[in-house]
Amino acid sequence: RKEVEQDPGPFNVPEGATVAFNCTYSNSASQSFFWYRQDCRKEPKLLMSVYSSGNEDGRFTAQLNRASQYISLLIRDSKLSDSATYLCVVIHGGFKTIFGAGTRLFVKA
Amino acid sequence: DAGVTQSPTHLIKTRGQQVTLRCSPKSGHDTVSWYQQALGQGPQFIFQYYEEEERQRGNFPDRFSGHQFPNYSSELNVNALLLGDSALYLCASSPNRGASYNEQFFGPGTRLTVL
């Protein structure tokens, strides 16, 4: 079993739609969680940190469920520019960073 | 304020050769991590450097080694290159303390092709 698992997609959604991604992790001692986005042939860029209390940044909402060991990302009112690969990131052991393989999102007009 | 920079951008090597990749962290960051990203995969953690020491390592063989300098810049060395080492190599920097602890910022990467 992979340490961090994501549905690879692709998710094909129309502009204005709401889309949600989940990511599960296997190490219950994991302590830090993030979502990154990566455009084709570019470097990953930090989208947001994820906290148990949930956090929101504009159209993006992230949530952590420690009991079920998953994190989620919700994107509301999707834009064409949201088309990218979304990477789930989990850190455990203080410094060991594990990336999921990513979920591809295509937003179409 | 310069972000994370990496050099070179692209590199072509042959099997058995050795390669050195370089990274300068974002201003104010003292921790550098290296990743290998194959096509269609997420980045794989190679190791992390802090205070010029390797403090965490992923599942990579000893052919992969690194160094961090007093100015926090870092090098990744790969010996005895294999075809399977062809990938995008990403460097990320982060602060070791504060609210942004563990928030990593990535450089544009070095694309290594091994022939």
Coordinates of C-alpha atoms in Angstrom, one line a residue:
Chain A
R1 CA 0.0 0.0 0.0
K2 CA 1.3 3.4 -0.9
E3 CA 2.0 5.9 1.9
V4 CA -0.1 8.6 0.3
E5 CA -2.9 7.7 -2.2
Q6 CA -4.8 9.9 -4.6
D7 CA -7.3 9.2 -7.3
P8 CA -5.3 10.0 -10.5
G9 CA -8.4 11.3 -12.3
P10 CA -8.7 13.0 -14.7
F11 CA -11.6 15.0 -13.4
N12 CA -13.2 16.8 -16.3
V13 CA -15.5 19.6 -15.1
P14 CA -17.2 22.7 -16.7
E15 CA -16.4 26.2 -15.6
G16 CA -18.3 27.2 -12.5
A17 CA -18.5 23.6 -11.1
T18 CA -17.5 22.5 -7.6
V19 CA -15.0 19.7 -7.5
A20 CA -13.5 17.8 -4.6
F21 CA -10.4 15.6 -4.2
N22 CA -9.5 13.2 -1.4
C23 CA -6.2 11.9 -0.4
T24 CA -5.5 9.1 2.1
Y25 CA -2.4 8.5 4.1
S26 CA -1.2 5.4 6.0
N27 CA 1.1 6.8 8.7
S28 CA -1.0 7.8 11.7
A29 CA 1.9 9.7 13.1
S30 CA 2.0 12.2 10.2
Q31 CA 2.0 15.7 11.5
S32 CA 1.9 18.2 8.6
F33 CA -0.3 18.2 5.5
F34 CA -0.4 20.4 2.4
W35 CA -1.9 20.7 -1.1
Y36 CA 0.3 21.7 -4.0
R37 CA -0.7 22.3 -7.6
Q38 CA 1.6 21.5 -10.5
D39 CA 1.2 22.8 -14.1
C40 CA 2.5 20.8 -17.0
R41 CA 6.3 20.6 -17.0
K42 CA 6.5 23.2 -14.1
E43 CA 7.5 22.9 -10.5
P44 CA 4.9 22.3 -7.7
K45 CA 3.5 25.4 -6.1
L46 CA 2.1 25.5 -2.5
L47 CA -1.6 25.9 -2.6
M48 CA -2.4 25.7 1.1
S49 CA -1.6 24.0 4.4
V50 CA -4.3 21.7 5.8
Y51 CA -5.4 21.8 9.5
S52 CA -7.8 19.7 11.5
S53 CA -10.0 22.8 11.9
G54 CA -10.2 23.2 8.2
N55 CA -9.0 26.2 6.3
E56 CA -10.3 28.3 3.4
D57 CA -8.5 30.5 0.9
G58 CA -11.0 32.1 -1.5
R59 CA -12.5 29.4 -3.6
F60 CA -10.4 26.7 -2.0
T61 CA -11.2 24.8 1.2
A62 CA -9.0 22.1 2.7
Q63 CA -9.9 19.7 5.5
L64 CA -8.0 17.1 7.5
N65 CA -9.7 14.1 9.1
R66 CA -7.1 12.4 11.4
A67 CA -9.5 9.7 12.5
S68 CA -10.0 8.4 9.0
Q69 CA -6.5 9.5 7.8
Y70 CA -7.5 11.6 4.8
I71 CA -7.3 15.1 3.6
S72 CA -9.6 16.8 1.2
L73 CA -9.6 19.8 -1.2
L74 CA -12.7 21.5 -2.4
I75 CA -12.6 23.9 -5.3
R76 CA -15.7 26.1 -5.8
D77 CA -16.6 28.0 -9.0
S78 CA -13.9 26.3 -11.1
K79 CA -12.0 28.5 -13.5
L80 CA -10.1 27.4 -16.7
S81 CA -6.9 28.4 -14.9
D82 CA -7.6 25.8 -12.2
S83 CA -6.6 23.1 -14.7
A84 CA -3.6 21.4 -13.2
T85 CA -2.4 18.4 -11.2
Y86 CA -3.2 18.7 -7.5
L87 CA -0.6 17.0 -5.2
C88 CA -1.4 15.9 -1.7
V89 CA 1.6 16.1 0.7
V90 CA 2.1 14.5 4.0
I91 CA 5.1 14.9 6.4
H92 CA 6.0 12.5 9.1
G93 CA 9.1 11.7 11.2
G94 CA 9.6 15.5 11.4
F95 CA 11.0 15.9 8.0
K96 CA 10.2 13.1 5.6
T97 CA 7.9 14.5 2.9
I98 CA 5.7 12.1 0.9
F99 CA 3.9 13.3 -2.2
G100 CA 0.9 11.6 -3.7
A101 CA 1.0 10.9 -7.4
G102 CA -1.5 13.7 -8.1
T103 CA -5.0 14.2 -9.3
R104 CA -5.4 15.8 -12.8
L105 CA -8.1 18.4 -13.2
F106 CA -9.3 19.7 -16.5
V107 CA -11.8 22.6 -16.4
K108 CA -13.5 23.2 -19.7
A109 CA -15.4 26.2 -21.0
Chain B
D1 CA 13.4 38.6 -3.6
A2 CA 14.7 35.7 -5.6
G3 CA 12.9 32.4 -5.2
V4 CA 14.6 29.0 -5.3
T5 CA 17.0 28.7 -8.2
Q6 CA 18.5 25.6 -9.7
S7 CA 21.2 24.9 -12.3
P8 CA 21.6 23.7 -14.9
T9 CA 18.1 23.7 -16.4
H10 CA 18.8 20.6 -18.6
L11 CA 21.5 18.1 -18.7
I12 CA 22.3 15.1 -20.9
K13 CA 24.6 12.4 -19.6
T14 CA 25.5 8.8 -20.5
R15 CA 25.3 5.7 -18.3
G16 CA 28.0 5.4 -15.8
Q17 CA 28.8 9.1 -15.6
Q18 CA 28.4 11.3 -12.6
V19 CA 26.4 14.5 -12.3
T20 CA 26.2 17.5 -9.9
L21 CA 23.0 19.6 -9.6
R22 CA 22.9 22.9 -7.7
C23 CA 20.3 24.8 -5.7
S24 CA 20.1 28.1 -4.0
P25 CA 17.3 28.5 -1.5
K26 CA 14.8 31.2 -1.2
S27 CA 16.0 34.1 1.0
G28 CA 15.4 33.5 4.7
H29 CA 15.2 29.7 4.2
D30 CA 17.8 27.4 5.8
T31 CA 16.5 24.0 4.9
V32 CA 16.9 22.3 1.5
S33 CA 15.2 19.2 0.3
W34 CA 15.8 17.3 -3.0
Y35 CA 13.2 15.3 -5.0
Q36 CA 13.1 13.1 -8.1
Q37 CA 10.1 13.3 -10.3
A38 CA 9.5 10.8 -13.1
L39 CA 7.0 11.6 -15.8
G40 CA 3.4 11.1 -14.5
Q41 CA 4.5 10.6 -10.9
G42 CA 4.6 12.7 -7.8
P43 CA 8.0 14.0 -6.6
Q44 CA 9.9 11.3 -4.6
F45 CA 11.8 12.6 -1.5
I46 CA 15.6 12.0 -1.8
F47 CA 16.9 13.8 1.3
Q48 CA 16.8 16.9 3.3
Y49 CA 19.7 19.1 4.5
Y50 CA 19.8 21.4 7.5
E51 CA 22.8 23.0 9.2
E52 CA 25.0 21.3 6.5
E53 CA 23.9 17.8 7.6
E54 CA 21.7 15.3 6.0
R55 CA 18.9 14.9 8.5
Q56 CA 16.4 12.7 6.7
R57 CA 16.7 10.4 3.7
G58 CA 14.2 8.7 1.4
N59 CA 14.5 5.3 -0.3
F60 CA 17.4 6.2 -2.6
P61 CA 20.7 4.3 -3.0
D62 CA 24.1 5.7 -1.8
R63 CA 24.8 6.7 -5.4
F64 CA 22.7 9.8 -4.5
S65 CA 24.6 12.1 -2.1
G66 CA 24.4 15.7 -1.3
H67 CA 26.0 18.6 0.4
Q68 CA 24.8 21.9 2.0
F69 CA 27.1 24.9 2.2
P70 CA 27.3 27.6 5.0
N71 CA 25.2 29.9 2.8
Y72 CA 22.5 27.2 2.7
S73 CA 22.9 26.4 -0.9
S74 CA 23.1 22.8 -1.8
E75 CA 24.3 20.2 -4.3
L76 CA 22.9 16.9 -5.3
N77 CA 25.4 14.4 -6.7
V78 CA 24.5 11.2 -8.5
N79 CA 27.2 8.6 -9.3
A80 CA 27.2 5.8 -11.8
L81 CA 24.2 7.1 -13.7
L82 CA 21.5 4.6 -14.8
L83 CA 18.9 5.0 -17.5
G84 CA 16.3 5.0 -14.8
D85 CA 17.8 8.1 -13.2
S86 CA 16.3 10.2 -16.1
A87 CA 13.9 12.5 -14.4
L88 CA 13.1 16.0 -13.2
Y89 CA 15.2 16.8 -10.1
L90 CA 13.5 19.4 -7.9
C91 CA 15.0 21.4 -5.0
A92 CA 12.8 22.9 -2.4
S93 CA 13.6 25.2 0.5
S94 CA 11.8 25.9 3.7
P95 CA 12.4 27.7 7.0
N96 CA 13.2 25.6 10.0
R97 CA 11.1 27.5 12.4
G98 CA 8.1 29.9 12.5
A99 CA 4.6 29.7 11.2
S100 CA 5.8 28.6 7.8
Y101 CA 7.8 25.7 9.1
N102 CA 7.7 22.8 6.6
E103 CA 6.1 24.9 3.8
Q104 CA 8.4 24.1 1.0
F105 CA 9.0 26.3 -2.1
F106 CA 10.3 24.6 -5.2
G107 CA 12.8 25.7 -7.8
P108 CA 12.1 25.1 -11.5
G109 CA 14.0 21.8 -11.6
T110 CA 16.8 20.3 -13.6
R111 CA 15.7 17.9 -16.3
L112 CA 18.3 15.1 -16.5
T113 CA 18.4 12.7 -19.4
V114 CA 20.6 9.6 -19.2
L115 CA 21.4 8.0 -22.5

